Amino acid sequence: MASHRRMGPSDSATSNALLDATERVLRNDGYGAATSRRVAQEAGLKQQLVYYYFRTMDDLLLACFRRRTERALVRLEQDAASEHPVQAIWQTLSNASDGKLSFEFMALANHHEGVREEVARFVTESRRIETAAIARLQGERATDTGPVTPAAVAFLLSTVTLMLGREAATGIDEGHKDVRALIEWALGKFD
Amino acid sequence: MASHRRMGPSDSATSNALLDATERVLRNDGYGAATSRRVAQEAGLKQQLVYYYFRTMDDLLLACFRRRTERALVRLEQDAASEHPVQAIWQTLSNASDGKLSFEFMALANHHEGVREEVARFVTESRRIETAAIARLQGERATDTGPVTPAAVAFLLSTVTLMLGREAATGIDEGHKDVRALIEWALGKFD
DNA sequence: GTCTATACACCGATAGAC
DNA sequence: GTCTATCGGTGTATAGAC
């Protein structure tokens, strides 16, 4: 039974302000704090507007994640098409990857069907792009990289940057210097 | 101003049942669902008993995490003292590491001071144990491992197993076969 | 497009009887 | 150690006026 409640446009200034506010709340206080009242307050809007622009809180969370992945994929494709794709991707992920937010969405994916599917789609797609870029380099150089395959490097690129950023945010730096050197050594085999 | 409310023992059958129930709730529905009523229901107990055994919900969550890390460190020390420490740790982390629960606690750490400190303590301590075990092997063999240092391997051991398990649970397997082969190759340099 | 008003459920936490 | 009862607050979501 569909609701008869009215709905607002999906790309207005107000809806984007709500998405921005949602990101801030997730970053600062986690998904447990991402309530309609809290998000609206963060955006300086009334609580009920959340339901005008997004049918449910689940929809808001999903839209928030989708906006982020779309932007990330655009950037990733730019990096992959650049002169030194592997270095560019490594730099982008090392600097920009917002570990706190990513983790919040990954935890959310554990019990939010829509987010889970979107996370799977995003990871699969971005790893596909990364693997292709690395394989292209390998083809050009024709060097033997042994077990350091494009797919393995793509996995390490994304997961190691994520974990480095997250641990640093938690006050951990055990082994970070060494692993950074190791990854850069592995990357050097391609680019 | 301290509360005058009475408190129960911290290692009774009932308090452990509550901790078990908390783990199940976190695993199935995330920390947002870990409410006193929900946890009590899961344990077949009354909601108010949560506050008899644990002062606040934050305390319950923290106790739940502490119990897990204590058990994990015991197991890690056993593995580190075994004949093939690196292989043993890799196997234990690959099989037993409960990715969903770990992620839930890591996300929780983002905005829960007590859990954040405990996560930092646990990661630092376990990585220290792993690094020592790997370095001991390196000393015995006296082989040159280049950039594949004990600290780097320790970082990869814990983070790669965590991410492999988590992605598998989300329905992702992009690059998993390759990265497993790569890690096992790196481990072979030591053990 | 934004407002007021409101429904109804669930939250953490406490008091005090048994 | 476990129970009943309960407080004040907050949650999602909707109806309907402006």
mmCIF file of N, CA and C (backbone and C1' of nucleotides) in Angstrom, chain D residues 1-17:
data_model
loop_
_atom_site.group_PDB
_atom_site.id
_atom_site.type_symbol
_atom_site.label_atom_id
_atom_site.label_comp_id
_atom_site.label_asym_id
_atom_site.label_seq_id
_atom_site.Cartn_x
_atom_site.Cartn_y
_atom_site.Cartn_z
ATOM 1 P P DG D 1 23.509 -11.669 43.358
ATOM 2 O "O5'" DG D 1 22.045 -11.620 42.737
ATOM 3 C "C5'" DG D 1 21.489 -12.883 42.385
ATOM 4 C "C4'" DG D 1 20.052 -12.690 42.036
ATOM 5 C "C3'" DG D 1 19.841 -12.029 40.677
ATOM 6 O "O3'" DG D 1 18.998 -12.927 39.984
ATOM 7 C "C1'" DG D 1 18.467 -11.008 42.304
ATOM 8 P P DT D 2 18.709 -12.833 38.491
ATOM 9 O "O5'" DT D 2 17.232 -12.258 38.447
ATOM 10 C "C5'" DT D 2 16.193 -13.005 39.072
ATOM 11 C "C4'" DT D 2 14.989 -12.117 39.309
ATOM 12 C "C3'" DT D 2 14.499 -11.355 38.069
ATOM 13 O "O3'" DT D 2 13.274 -11.930 37.635
ATOM 14 C "C1'" DT D 2 14.355 -10.059 40.059
ATOM 15 P P DC D 3 12.438 -11.289 36.456
ATOM 16 O "O5'" DC D 3 11.379 -10.376 37.240
ATOM 17 C "C5'" DC D 3 10.337 -11.006 37.992
ATOM 18 C "C4'" DC D 3 9.563 -9.965 38.774
ATOM 19 C "C3'" DC D 3 8.919 -8.875 37.916
ATOM 20 O "O3'" DC D 3 7.616 -9.287 37.525
ATOM 21 C "C1'" DC D 3 9.992 -7.940 39.860
ATOM 22 P P DT D 4 6.830 -8.363 36.480
ATOM 23 O "O5'" DT D 4 6.336 -7.124 37.363
ATOM 24 C "C5'" DT D 4 5.472 -7.314 38.491
ATOM 25 C "C4'" DT D 4 5.027 -5.948 39.005
ATOM 26 C "C3'" DT D 4 4.337 -5.086 37.953
ATOM 27 O "O3'" DT D 4 3.269 -4.361 38.567
ATOM 28 C "C1'" DT D 4 6.269 -3.953 38.746
ATOM 29 P P DA D 5 2.267 -3.468 37.658
ATOM 30 O "O5'" DA D 5 2.834 -2.012 37.889
ATOM 31 C "C5'" DA D 5 3.321 -1.613 39.166
ATOM 32 C "C4'" DA D 5 3.904 -0.203 39.058
ATOM 33 C "C3'" DA D 5 3.284 0.651 37.931
ATOM 34 O "O3'" DA D 5 2.889 1.895 38.488
ATOM 35 C "C1'" DA D 5 5.645 0.667 37.778
ATOM 36 P P DT D 6 2.033 2.952 37.606
ATOM 37 O "O5'" DT D 6 3.169 4.000 37.241
ATOM 38 C "C5'" DT D 6 4.202 4.278 38.218
ATOM 39 C "C4'" DT D 6 5.342 4.990 37.512
ATOM 40 C "C3'" DT D 6 4.888 5.890 36.357
ATOM 41 O "O3'" DT D 6 5.130 7.223 36.711
ATOM 42 C "C1'" DT D 6 6.901 4.751 35.847
ATOM 43 P P DC D 7 4.464 8.422 35.919
ATOM 44 O "O5'" DC D 7 5.651 9.475 35.784
ATOM 45 C "C5'" DC D 7 6.697 9.506 36.769
ATOM 46 C "C4'" DC D 7 7.990 10.023 36.116
ATOM 47 C "C3'" DC D 7 7.718 10.987 34.971
ATOM 48 O "O3'" DC D 7 8.120 12.290 35.332
ATOM 49 C "C1'" DC D 7 9.318 9.288 34.339
ATOM 50 P P DG D 8 7.764 13.573 34.548
ATOM 51 O "O5'" DG D 8 8.935 13.620 33.463
ATOM 52 C "C5'" DG D 8 10.294 13.673 33.874
ATOM 53 C "C4'" DG D 8 11.166 13.574 32.651
ATOM 54 C "C3'" DG D 8 10.765 14.552 31.536
ATOM 55 O "O3'" DG D 8 11.954 15.091 31.010
ATOM 56 C "C1'" DG D 8 10.735 12.362 30.695
ATOM 57 P P DG D 9 11.899 16.160 29.812
ATOM 58 O "O5'" DG D 9 12.526 15.328 28.594
ATOM 59 C "C5'" DG D 9 13.726 14.571 28.826
ATOM 60 C "C4'" DG D 9 13.964 13.668 27.641
ATOM 61 C "C3'" DG D 9 13.818 14.371 26.283
ATOM 62 O "O3'" DG D 9 15.049 14.230 25.581
ATOM 63 C "C1'" DG D 9 12.647 12.295 26.316
ATOM 64 P P DT D 10 15.355 15.108 24.281
ATOM 65 O "O5'" DT D 10 15.151 14.012 23.132
ATOM 66 C "C5'" DT D 10 15.859 12.778 23.202
ATOM 67 C "C4'" DT D 10 15.213 11.811 22.244
ATOM 68 C "C3'" DT D 10 15.024 12.402 20.855
ATOM 69 O "O3'" DT D 10 15.947 11.731 20.015
ATOM 70 C "C1'" DT D 10 13.165 11.079 21.546
ATOM 71 P P DG D 11 16.024 11.875 18.430
ATOM 72 O "O5'" DG D 11 15.095 10.722 17.857
ATOM 73 C "C5'" DG D 11 15.563 9.378 17.883
ATOM 74 C "C4'" DG D 11 14.510 8.462 17.307
ATOM 75 C "C3'" DG D 11 13.914 8.932 15.996
ATOM 76 O "O3'" DG D 11 14.671 8.435 14.911
ATOM 77 C "C1'" DG D 11 12.201 8.213 17.488
ATOM 78 P P DT D 12 14.371 8.989 13.450
ATOM 79 O "O5'" DT D 12 13.056 8.255 12.961
ATOM 80 C "C5'" DT D 12 12.966 6.840 12.973
ATOM 81 C "C4'" DT D 12 11.579 6.431 12.505
ATOM 82 C "C3'" DT D 12 11.223 6.953 11.119
ATOM 83 O "O3'" DT D 12 10.640 5.901 10.366
ATOM 84 C "C1'" DT D 12 9.574 7.648 12.691
ATOM 85 P P DA D 13 10.381 6.082 8.792
ATOM 86 O "O5'" DA D 13 8.963 6.783 8.796
ATOM 87 C "C5'" DA D 13 7.891 6.118 9.460
ATOM 88 C "C4'" DA D 13 6.707 7.044 9.578
ATOM 89 C "C3'" DA D 13 6.322 7.768 8.287
ATOM 90 O "O3'" DA D 13 5.182 7.103 7.743
ATOM 91 C "C1'" DA D 13 6.054 9.130 10.247
ATOM 92 P P DT D 14 4.565 7.584 6.356
ATOM 93 O "O5'" DT D 14 3.380 8.541 6.834
ATOM 94 C "C5'" DT D 14 2.486 8.056 7.836
ATOM 95 C "C4'" DT D 14 1.538 9.154 8.281
ATOM 96 C "C3'" DT D 14 0.874 9.945 7.149
ATOM 97 O "O3'" DT D 14 -0.529 9.777 7.260
ATOM 98 C "C1'" DT D 14 1.661 11.384 8.857
ATOM 99 P P DA D 15 -1.491 10.294 6.117
ATOM 100 O "O5'" DA D 15 -2.149 11.587 6.796
ATOM 101 C "C5'" DA D 15 -2.528 11.560 8.168
ATOM 102 C "C4'" DA D 15 -3.248 12.848 8.522
ATOM 103 C "C3'" DA D 15 -3.968 13.518 7.350
ATOM 104 O "O3'" DA D 15 -5.183 14.077 7.826
ATOM 105 C "C1'" DA D 15 -2.297 14.975 8.216
ATOM 106 P P DG D 16 -6.222 14.678 6.741
ATOM 107 O "O5'" DG D 16 -5.923 16.253 6.838
ATOM 108 C "C5'" DG D 16 -5.923 16.871 8.117
ATOM 109 C "C4'" DG D 16 -5.347 18.261 7.990
ATOM 110 C "C3'" DG D 16 -5.839 19.051 6.754
ATOM 111 O "O3'" DG D 16 -6.057 20.388 7.156
ATOM 112 C "C1'" DG D 16 -3.533 19.092 6.813
ATOM 113 P P DA D 17 -6.939 21.386 6.243
ATOM 114 O "O5'" DA D 17 -6.394 22.821 6.672
ATOM 115 C "C5'" DA D 17 -6.268 23.144 8.061
ATOM 116 C "C4'" DA D 17 -5.136 24.161 8.249
ATOM 117 C "C3'" DA D 17 -5.290 25.410 7.383
ATOM 118 O "O3'" DA D 17 -4.975 26.551 8.171
ATOM 119 C "C1'" DA D 17 -3.184 24.371 6.978
#
